[in-house]
CSV table of C-alpha atoms and ligand atoms in Angstrom, one decimal:
chain,number,residue,atom,x,y,z
Z,365,UNK,CA,10.1,89.4,-29.3
Z,366,UNK,CA,10.3,86.9,-32.0
Z,367,UNK,CA,8.2,87.2,-34.9
Z,368,UNK,CA,7.9,85.0,-37.9
Z,369,UNK,CA,9.1,81.4,-38.3
Z,370,UNK,CA,11.1,79.4,-35.8
Z,371,UNK,CA,14.1,77.4,-37.2
Z,372,UNK,CA,13.9,74.3,-35.3
Z,373,UNK,CA,17.2,72.9,-36.8
Z,374,UNK,CA,18.3,70.3,-34.3
Z,375,UNK,CA,18.6,67.1,-35.2
Z,376,UNK,CA,14.5,65.7,-33.8
Z,377,UNK,CA,12.7,66.6,-32.7
Z,378,UNK,CA,12.1,67.7,-36.5
Z,379,UNK,CA,9.3,70.2,-37.7
Z,380,UNK,CA,6.2,68.5,-38.1
Z,381,UNK,CA,4.7,69.2,-41.4
Z,382,UNK,CA,1.0,71.0,-41.5
Z,383,UNK,CA,-0.4,67.6,-42.8
Z,384,UNK,CA,0.6,66.3,-40.2
Z,385,UNK,CA,-0.7,68.7,-37.5
Z,386,UNK,CA,-3.7,68.6,-39.2
Z,387,UNK,CA,-4.2,64.6,-39.3
Z,388,UNK,CA,-3.6,65.1,-35.5
Z,389,UNK,CA,-6.2,67.8,-34.4
Z,390,UNK,CA,-9.1,65.7,-33.9
Z,391,UNK,CA,-11.2,64.4,-31.5
Z,392,UNK,CA,-10.0,60.6,-29.5
Z,393,UNK,CA,-12.0,58.1,-30.7
Z,394,UNK,CA,-12.8,54.7,-28.6
Z,395,UNK,CA,-9.3,52.4,-28.7
Z,396,UNK,CA,-11.7,49.7,-29.3
Z,397,UNK,CA,-14.2,50.1,-31.5
Z,398,UNK,CA,-13.9,49.5,-35.4
Z,399,UNK,CA,-12.5,52.4,-36.4
Z,400,UNK,CA,-9.5,52.5,-34.2
Z,401,UNK,CA,-9.2,48.5,-35.5
Z,402,UNK,CA,-8.6,50.1,-39.3
Z,403,UNK,CA,-6.2,52.8,-38.2
Z,404,UNK,CA,-4.2,49.9,-36.7
Z,405,UNK,CA,-4.3,47.8,-39.1
Z,406,UNK,CA,-3.5,50.1,-41.1
Z,407,UNK,CA,0.3,51.8,-39.1
Z,408,UNK,CA,0.8,48.9,-38.4
Z,409,UNK,CA,1.1,47.3,-41.8
Z,410,UNK,CA,2.5,50.2,-43.6
Z,411,UNK,CA,5.4,51.0,-41.1
Z,412,UNK,CA,7.0,47.7,-42.2
Z,413,UNK,CA,7.9,49.3,-45.2
Z,414,UNK,CA,9.8,51.7,-43.5
Z,415,UNK,CA,11.6,49.1,-41.8
Z,416,UNK,CA,12.3,47.0,-44.3
Z,417,UNK,CA,10.7,44.3,-43.1
Z,418,UNK,CA,7.9,41.6,-43.4
Z,419,UNK,CA,7.7,41.0,-40.0
Z,420,UNK,CA,6.1,42.7,-37.1
Z,421,UNK,CA,7.0,46.2,-35.8
Z,422,UNK,CA,5.4,46.9,-32.3
Z,423,UNK,CA,4.5,50.9,-31.8
Z,424,UNK,CA,4.6,52.1,-27.8
Z,425,UNK,CA,3.6,55.1,-26.2
Z,426,UNK,CA,6.8,56.3,-25.4
Z,427,UNK,CA,10.3,57.8,-26.7
Z,428,UNK,CA,12.8,55.3,-27.8
Z,429,UNK,CA,15.2,55.2,-24.7
Z,430,UNK,CA,11.1,53.4,-23.9
Z,431,UNK,CA,11.9,51.2,-27.4
Z,432,UNK,CA,15.6,51.2,-26.0
Z,433,UNK,CA,14.6,49.6,-22.9
Z,434,UNK,CA,12.1,47.1,-24.7
Z,435,UNK,CA,14.3,45.1,-26.7
Z,436,UNK,CA,17.1,44.6,-23.9
Z,437,UNK,CA,13.9,42.8,-21.2
Z,438,UNK,CA,12.4,40.9,-23.8
Z,439,UNK,CA,15.2,39.1,-24.7
Z,440,UNK,CA,18.7,39.2,-22.5
Z,441,UNK,CA,18.8,37.6,-18.9
Z,442,UNK,CA,20.5,39.3,-16.3
Z,443,UNK,CA,24.4,38.4,-15.8
Z,444,UNK,CA,24.3,38.0,-20.2
Z,445,UNK,CA,27.7,39.9,-21.9
Z,446,UNK,CA,26.7,42.0,-24.9
Z,447,UNK,CA,28.8,43.9,-27.4
Z,448,UNK,CA,28.4,47.4,-27.9
Z,449,UNK,CA,30.2,50.1,-29.6
Z,450,UNK,CA,31.3,53.6,-28.2
Z,451,UNK,CA,30.1,55.7,-31.5
Z,452,UNK,CA,28.7,59.0,-29.3
Z,453,UNK,CA,26.9,60.2,-27.0
Z,454,UNK,CA,23.4,58.0,-27.7
Z,455,UNK,CA,25.2,54.7,-27.8
Z,456,UNK,CA,26.5,55.7,-24.6
Z,457,UNK,CA,23.2,56.0,-23.0
Z,458,UNK,CA,21.9,53.2,-24.3
Z,459,UNK,CA,25.1,51.1,-23.1
Z,460,UNK,CA,24.3,52.4,-19.4
Z,461,UNK,CA,20.4,51.5,-19.5
Z,462,UNK,CA,21.3,48.1,-19.9
Z,463,UNK,CA,24.2,48.1,-17.2
Z,464,UNK,CA,21.2,49.0,-15.3
Z,465,UNK,CA,19.5,45.8,-15.5
Z,466,UNK,CA,22.7,43.7,-15.1
Z,467,UNK,CA,23.6,43.2,-18.3
Z,468,UNK,CA,28.2,43.2,-18.8
Z,469,UNK,CA,28.5,45.7,-21.3
Z,470,UNK,CA,31.8,44.9,-23.7
Z,471,UNK,CA,32.0,48.6,-24.6
Z,472,UNK,CA,34.5,49.0,-27.3
Z,473,UNK,CA,35.9,52.5,-27.5
Z,474,UNK,CA,35.8,55.0,-30.1
Z,475,UNK,CA,36.7,58.6,-30.1
Z,476,UNK,CA,32.9,60.1,-31.4
Z,477,UNK,CA,34.3,60.6,-35.1
Z,478,UNK,CA,34.0,58.3,-37.0
Z,479,UNK,CA,30.9,54.9,-37.2
Z,480,UNK,CA,31.0,51.1,-35.5
Z,481,UNK,CA,34.5,49.7,-36.3
Z,482,UNK,CA,32.9,46.5,-37.8
Z,483,UNK,CA,36.6,44.6,-37.5
Z,484,UNK,CA,36.8,45.6,-33.9
Z,485,UNK,CA,33.6,43.3,-33.5
Z,486,UNK,CA,34.8,40.4,-35.6
Z,487,UNK,CA,38.1,40.1,-33.3
Z,488,UNK,CA,36.0,40.2,-30.2
Z,489,UNK,CA,33.2,37.4,-31.7
Z,490,UNK,CA,35.8,35.1,-32.9
Z,491,UNK,CA,37.6,34.9,-29.2
Z,492,UNK,CA,34.0,34.2,-27.7
Z,493,UNK,CA,34.1,30.4,-28.9
Z,494,UNK,CA,31.6,29.8,-25.6
Z,495,UNK,CA,29.2,32.0,-27.4
Z,496,UNK,CA,28.8,33.9,-24.0
Z,497,UNK,CA,27.8,36.8,-25.5
Z,498,UNK,CA,24.3,37.4,-26.5
Z,499,UNK,CA,24.4,40.5,-28.5
Z,500,UNK,CA,25.7,42.7,-31.0
Z,501,UNK,CA,23.9,46.6,-30.1
Z,502,UNK,CA,25.0,49.4,-32.2
Z,503,UNK,CA,23.8,52.8,-33.0
Z,504,UNK,CA,22.7,53.4,-37.0
Z,505,UNK,CA,22.9,57.0,-37.0
Z,506,UNK,CA,25.4,58.4,-33.9
Z,507,UNK,CA,22.7,61.4,-33.5
Z,508,UNK,CA,25.3,63.0,-31.3
Z,509,UNK,CA,28.4,63.2,-34.0
Z,510,UNK,CA,27.1,62.6,-37.4
Z,511,UNK,CA,28.5,59.5,-38.6
Z,512,UNK,CA,26.1,57.0,-39.8
Z,513,UNK,CA,27.5,53.6,-39.2
Z,514,UNK,CA,27.5,50.1,-42.0
Z,515,UNK,CA,25.2,47.7,-40.2
Z,516,UNK,CA,25.5,45.3,-43.1
Z,517,UNK,CA,29.2,45.2,-42.5
Z,518,UNK,CA,28.2,44.6,-38.5
Z,519,UNK,CA,26.5,41.5,-40.0
Z,520,UNK,CA,29.1,40.2,-42.1
Z,521,UNK,CA,31.3,40.8,-39.1
Z,522,UNK,CA,29.6,38.9,-36.8
Z,523,UNK,CA,29.3,36.0,-39.0
Z,524,UNK,CA,27.8,32.7,-38.1
Z,525,UNK,CA,28.4,34.0,-34.0
Z,526,UNK,CA,24.7,33.0,-33.0
Z,527,UNK,CA,24.2,36.7,-31.0
Z,528,UNK,CA,21.4,39.1,-31.6
Z,529,UNK,CA,22.0,42.0,-33.6
Z,530,UNK,CA,19.9,45.0,-32.2
Z,531,UNK,CA,20.4,48.8,-33.9
Z,532,UNK,CA,19.1,51.8,-32.6
Z,533,UNK,CA,17.9,53.9,-36.0
Z,534,UNK,CA,16.3,56.4,-34.2
Z,535,UNK,CA,17.1,58.9,-35.9
Z,536,UNK,CA,17.8,57.2,-39.2
Z,537,UNK,CA,14.8,55.8,-39.9
Z,538,UNK,CA,12.2,57.8,-42.9
Z,539,UNK,CA,15.5,59.6,-44.0
Z,540,UNK,CA,18.0,56.9,-44.9
Z,541,UNK,CA,17.5,53.0,-45.8
Z,542,UNK,CA,17.1,50.6,-42.8
Z,543,UNK,CA,16.6,47.3,-43.6
Z,544,UNK,CA,15.8,45.6,-41.2
Z,545,UNK,CA,15.3,42.1,-42.9
Z,546,UNK,CA,18.0,42.6,-45.5
Z,547,UNK,CA,20.9,43.4,-42.6
Z,548,UNK,CA,20.0,40.5,-40.5
Z,549,UNK,CA,18.9,42.5,-37.7
Z,550,UNK,CA,17.0,40.6,-34.9
Z,551,UNK,CA,15.8,44.0,-32.7
Z,552,UNK,CA,15.3,47.1,-34.5
Z,553,UNK,CA,14.5,50.1,-32.6
Z,554,UNK,CA,12.8,53.8,-34.0
Z,555,UNK,CA,11.1,57.1,-32.8
Z,556,UNK,CA,8.6,59.3,-34.3
Z,557,UNK,CA,10.4,62.2,-33.8
Z,558,UNK,CA,13.0,62.2,-36.4
Z,559,UNK,CA,12.9,61.1,-40.1
Z,560,UNK,CA,9.1,61.0,-39.3
Z,561,UNK,CA,8.4,63.9,-39.1
Z,562,UNK,CA,5.6,63.3,-36.5
Z,563,UNK,CA,6.0,64.7,-32.3
Z,564,UNK,CA,7.5,62.8,-29.9
Z,565,UNK,CA,5.4,60.2,-28.3
Z,566,UNK,CA,5.9,56.9,-30.4
Z,567,UNK,CA,8.4,54.5,-30.7
Z,568,UNK,CA,9.0,51.2,-33.0
Z,569,UNK,CA,10.3,47.8,-32.5
Z,570,UNK,CA,11.3,45.5,-35.5
Z,571,UNK,CA,11.3,42.0,-34.8
Z,572,UNK,CA,12.7,38.9,-36.1
Z,573,UNK,CA,12.0,35.6,-35.5
Z,574,UNK,CA,14.8,35.0,-33.8
Z,575,UNK,CA,14.2,38.0,-31.3
Z,576,UNK,CA,10.7,36.6,-30.6
Z,577,UNK,CA,11.9,32.9,-29.7
Z,578,UNK,CA,14.5,35.2,-27.5
Z,579,UNK,CA,12.1,36.4,-25.5
Z,580,UNK,CA,10.1,33.0,-24.8
Z,581,UNK,CA,13.3,32.1,-22.7
Z,582,UNK,CA,14.7,35.5,-21.2
Z,583,UNK,CA,14.3,36.5,-17.8
Z,584,UNK,CA,14.6,39.6,-17.4
Z,585,UNK,CA,11.2,41.0,-16.1
Z,586,UNK,CA,8.5,42.8,-18.3
Z,587,UNK,CA,4.6,44.0,-18.3
Z,588,UNK,CA,4.5,47.2,-20.3
Z,589,UNK,CA,7.3,46.4,-22.9
Z,590,UNK,CA,5.8,42.5,-23.3
Z,591,UNK,CA,5.6,42.3,-26.9
Z,592,UNK,CA,3.8,38.4,-26.5
Z,593,UNK,CA,0.8,41.1,-25.2
Z,594,UNK,CA,1.0,43.4,-27.9
Z,595,UNK,CA,1.7,40.8,-30.7
Z,596,UNK,CA,-1.6,39.3,-29.7
Z,597,UNK,CA,-3.5,42.3,-29.7
Z,598,UNK,CA,-2.3,44.0,-32.6
Z,599,UNK,CA,-2.7,40.6,-35.0
Z,600,UNK,CA,-6.7,41.8,-34.6
Z,601,UNK,CA,-5.5,46.2,-35.0
Z,602,UNK,CA,-5.7,47.1,-31.5
Z,603,UNK,CA,-3.2,47.4,-28.5
Z,604,UNK,CA,-3.5,45.8,-24.5
Z,605,UNK,CA,-3.3,49.1,-23.0
Z,606,UNK,CA,-4.4,52.6,-24.5
Z,607,UNK,CA,-2.7,53.4,-27.4
Z,608,UNK,CA,-1.4,57.3,-28.0
Z,609,UNK,CA,-4.6,56.9,-31.3
Z,610,UNK,CA,-4.2,60.8,-32.3
Z,611,UNK,CA,-0.6,60.4,-33.0
Z,612,UNK,CA,-1.4,57.2,-34.8
Z,613,UNK,CA,-3.3,59.6,-37.5
Z,614,UNK,CA,-0.5,61.5,-37.6
Z,615,UNK,CA,1.7,58.1,-38.9
Z,616,UNK,CA,-0.7,57.1,-41.2
Z,617,UNK,CA,-0.3,60.8,-42.9
Z,618,UNK,CA,3.3,60.9,-42.1
Z,619,UNK,CA,3.6,57.1,-44.0
Z,620,UNK,CA,0.8,58.5,-47.1
Z,621,UNK,CA,3.9,61.6,-47.5
Z,622,UNK,CA,6.8,59.0,-47.2
Z,623,UNK,CA,4.8,57.0,-50.3
Z,624,UNK,CA,4.0,60.0,-52.2
Z,625,UNK,CA,7.4,61.6,-52.5
Z,626,UNK,CA,8.7,57.6,-52.9
Z,627,UNK,CA,11.8,56.7,-50.2
Z,628,UNK,CA,14.1,56.6,-52.5
Z,629,UNK,CA,13.4,60.2,-53.2
Z,630,UNK,CA,13.2,60.6,-50.0
Z,631,UNK,CA,16.7,59.6,-48.8
Z,632,UNK,CA,18.3,61.3,-52.3
Z,633,UNK,CA,17.0,64.6,-50.9
Z,634,UNK,CA,18.5,63.8,-47.3
Z,635,UNK,CA,21.7,62.9,-49.6
Z,636,UNK,CA,21.5,65.9,-51.3
Z,637,UNK,CA,20.8,68.5,-48.5
Z,638,UNK,CA,23.5,66.8,-46.4
Z,639,UNK,CA,26.6,67.4,-49.0
Z,640,UNK,CA,25.1,71.0,-49.7
Z,641,UNK,CA,25.2,71.7,-45.8
Z,642,UNK,CA,28.9,69.7,-45.3
Z,643,UNK,CA,29.9,72.2,-49.0
Z,644,UNK,CA,29.1,75.4,-46.5
Z,645,UNK,CA,31.3,73.9,-43.4
Z,646,UNK,CA,34.3,73.4,-45.3
Z,647,UNK,CA,33.3,77.1,-47.0
Z,648,UNK,CA,33.8,78.3,-43.4
Z,649,UNK,CA,36.8,76.5,-43.4
Z,650,UNK,CA,35.7,74.5,-40.3
Z,651,UNK,CA,35.8,71.2,-39.4
Z,652,UNK,CA,33.6,68.4,-39.9
Z,653,UNK,CA,33.0,66.4,-36.2
Z,654,UNK,CA,32.2,62.9,-38.2
Z,655,UNK,CA,36.2,62.3,-39.9
Z,656,UNK,CA,35.2,59.5,-41.8
Z,657,UNK,CA,33.6,60.2,-45.1
Z,658,UNK,CA,32.4,57.0,-45.7
Z,659,UNK,CA,30.3,57.7,-42.7
Z,660,UNK,CA,28.9,61.2,-43.1
Z,661,UNK,CA,25.4,61.5,-42.1
Z,662,UNK,CA,22.7,62.5,-44.5
Z,663,UNK,CA,20.7,63.1,-41.1
Z,664,UNK,CA,22.4,66.1,-39.2
Z,665,UNK,CA,26.2,67.7,-39.7
Z,666,UNK,CA,28.3,68.1,-36.6
Z,667,UNK,CA,30.2,71.4,-36.5
Z,668,UNK,CA,33.7,72.2,-34.4
Z,669,UNK,CA,34.4,75.5,-33.5
Z,670,UNK,CA,37.8,76.5,-33.4
Z,671,UNK,CA,39.6,75.9,-29.7
Z,672,UNK,CA,38.7,79.3,-27.7
Z,673,UNK,CA,35.2,78.9,-28.8
Z,674,UNK,CA,32.3,78.4,-27.6
Z,675,UNK,CA,29.5,76.6,-29.4
Z,676,UNK,CA,26.9,77.0,-26.6
Z,677,UNK,CA,27.6,81.1,-26.8
Z,678,UNK,CA,27.5,80.4,-30.6
Z,679,UNK,CA,24.1,78.9,-30.6
Z,680,UNK,CA,22.4,81.5,-27.6
Z,681,UNK,CA,23.6,84.4,-30.4
Z,682,UNK,CA,21.7,82.7,-33.0
Z,683,UNK,CA,19.0,82.1,-31.1
Z,684,UNK,CA,18.2,85.3,-30.3
Z,685,UNK,CA,19.2,86.9,-33.5
Z,686,UNK,CA,17.8,85.0,-36.1
Z,687,UNK,CA,15.3,82.6,-34.2
Z,688,UNK,CA,17.0,79.2,-35.2
Z,689,UNK,CA,17.4,76.1,-32.8
Z,690,UNK,CA,20.9,74.0,-33.5
Z,691,UNK,CA,21.5,71.4,-31.5
Z,692,UNK,CA,24.0,70.7,-28.8
Z,693,UNK,CA,26.8,69.4,-28.1
Z,694,UNK,CA,26.5,66.0,-26.4
Z,695,UNK,CA,28.0,64.6,-23.8
Z,696,UNK,CA,31.9,64.6,-24.4
Z,697,UNK,CA,31.8,66.8,-27.3
Z,698,UNK,CA,29.3,69.6,-25.4
Z,699,UNK,CA,30.6,73.3,-25.7
Z,700,UNK,CA,33.3,72.5,-28.2
Z,701,UNK,CA,30.2,71.5,-31.3
Z,702,UNK,CA,27.4,72.3,-32.8
Z,703,UNK,CA,24.7,70.1,-34.7
Z,704,UNK,CA,22.7,71.3,-37.8
Z,705,UNK,CA,19.8,69.1,-38.7
Z,706,UNK,CA,18.7,68.4,-42.1
Z,707,UNK,CA,16.2,65.6,-41.7
Z,708,UNK,CA,12.4,65.2,-42.8
Z,709,UNK,CA,10.3,67.7,-43.1
Z,710,UNK,CA,13.5,69.9,-44.9
Z,711,UNK,CA,14.6,71.4,-48.0
Z,712,UNK,CA,17.1,73.4,-50.0
Z,713,UNK,CA,15.7,76.9,-49.1
Z,714,UNK,CA,15.0,75.6,-45.4
Z,715,UNK,CA,18.7,74.5,-45.2
Z,716,UNK,CA,19.8,77.8,-46.9
Z,717,UNK,CA,18.3,79.7,-44.0
Z,718,UNK,CA,19.7,77.3,-41.8
Z,719,UNK,CA,23.1,78.0,-42.9
Z,720,UNK,CA,22.9,81.7,-44.0
Z,721,UNK,CA,22.1,82.2,-39.9
Z,722,UNK,CA,24.6,80.3,-39.6
Z,723,UNK,CA,27.1,82.0,-41.2
Z,724,UNK,CA,26.1,85.9,-40.0
Z,725,UNK,CA,26.3,84.0,-36.3
Z,726,UNK,CA,29.8,82.7,-37.1
Z,727,UNK,CA,30.3,86.6,-37.6
Z,728,UNK,CA,28.2,87.7,-34.7
Z,729,UNK,CA,30.4,85.3,-32.5
Z,730,UNK,CA,34.0,86.5,-33.8
Z,731,UNK,CA,34.7,82.9,-34.4
Z,732,UNK,CA,37.4,82.7,-37.2
Z,733,UNK,CA,35.9,81.7,-40.6
Z,734,UNK,CA,36.3,82.5,-44.1
Z,735,UNK,CA,33.4,83.6,-46.1
Z,736,UNK,CA,31.7,81.6,-48.6
Z,737,UNK,CA,30.0,78.8,-47.3
Z,738,UNK,CA,26.5,79.6,-48.0
Z,739,UNK,CA,27.8,80.2,-51.4
Z,740,UNK,CA,29.7,76.8,-51.7
Z,741,UNK,CA,26.0,75.6,-50.8
Z,742,UNK,CA,23.9,76.7,-53.2
Z,743,UNK,CA,26.6,75.8,-55.7
Z,744,UNK,CA,26.2,72.1,-54.8
Z,745,UNK,CA,22.6,72.6,-55.3
Z,746,UNK,CA,22.9,74.4,-58.9
Z,747,UNK,CA,26.1,71.7,-59.5
Z,748,UNK,CA,23.4,68.9,-58.6
Z,749,UNK,CA,20.9,70.4,-61.3
Z,750,UNK,CA,23.0,70.5,-64.1
Z,751,UNK,CA,24.2,66.9,-63.7
Z,752,UNK,CA,20.1,66.2,-63.5
Z,753,UNK,CA,19.6,68.2,-66.7
Z,754,UNK,CA,22.6,66.9,-68.9
Z,755,UNK,CA,21.6,63.0,-67.3
Z,756,UNK,CA,18.5,63.6,-68.9
U,2178,PLP,C1,16.9,61.0,-30.3
U,2178,PLP,C2,17.6,59.4,-30.2
U,2178,PLP,C3,17.2,58.6,-29.2
U,2178,PLP,C4,16.6,58.8,-28.4
U,2178,PLP,O1,15.4,59.1,-28.4
U,2178,PLP,P1,14.2,59.7,-27.2
U,2178,PLP,O2,13.9,59.4,-28.3
U,2178,PLP,O3,14.7,61.2,-26.9
U,2178,PLP,O4,14.3,58.5,-25.7
U,2178,PLP,C5,18.2,57.6,-29.0
U,2178,PLP,N1,19.0,57.0,-29.9
U,2178,PLP,C6,19.3,58.2,-30.9
U,2178,PLP,C7,20.3,57.4,-31.9
U,2178,PLP,C8,18.9,58.9,-31.2
U,2178,PLP,O5,18.5,60.1,-31.9
């Protein structure tokens, strides 16, 4: 029988802080009344800052996958061509979803260990003189691998090509800068259960004027996901159908928490935790799944186990012995890697506990490794503090 706190160290859902749990734990309200209207206005305005936009952000009662679908059905038509990049499992799933709607996806192959190849996108678009490609769709933080792609570089690679830029920030929003407007993105989708520290159940879509213009002429049918209905109701603080009102109280609290800590401090904390986690992995002499240091994820770290060692068995032992959950290897890397999440409501000691469990489990599972990963992570924190003291 497990006792004490469970360590939910998966890269989403991330643990829900007490403050947010308390904010959600309340009676439901009339979603057509004045109390809801104030809440609606509040969260619809507040979420814009996290997306880096002054334009509309639509909130669906749905998982992130709903926002993926909404992005497609509101902007594209059957037979449209789009360009996507195979960064990992989530890019692969979004590509499959698009294909089911009759979208023709040119899926740039990837090895699941790097970010989006912007040069390959530039080359494809340069060849597309007739502008047949209607959208470039990329995943910002590829949660299956731990690579954080450079979205500004993707936009630069697009040059003057008129394709829409759609970005999946489902696991990056609230943990690392998302700059919908500065990137020049047209559709930026996200979810509640990762950097925003909420339970699963809400998804978000920031949209540009160009995306709204595309939604006026595209021909894929939609009803539940329709932006125009949403925008009409949202202008008055309401929703066209019953919103997830208690989760919206949670969102209000999450936005307050991010504002109190300061977004830049939140992002710096994620970088600090990620650096310590990578120091541990290197200290154990194990491989980090992401092979390009420029795109190391601040949100999670994928750890490759040596050949012949099953990552799922490793996770099973860790759960049984130490009451901790890691992210499983997904798709192509199933059984070969496990993922340590360090996002949302995570601090130095939460991560250190997780790394202690990791080092002990490596021992118990008989995975060849060097001692000293935990010590390397601690040094990474103390060195960081020393630097701060010296610069003060
Ligand atoms: C979690 C995740 C998704 C899927 O979101 P759901 O809420 O499970 O539908 C999509 N993309 C990325 C990058 C994710 O991390």
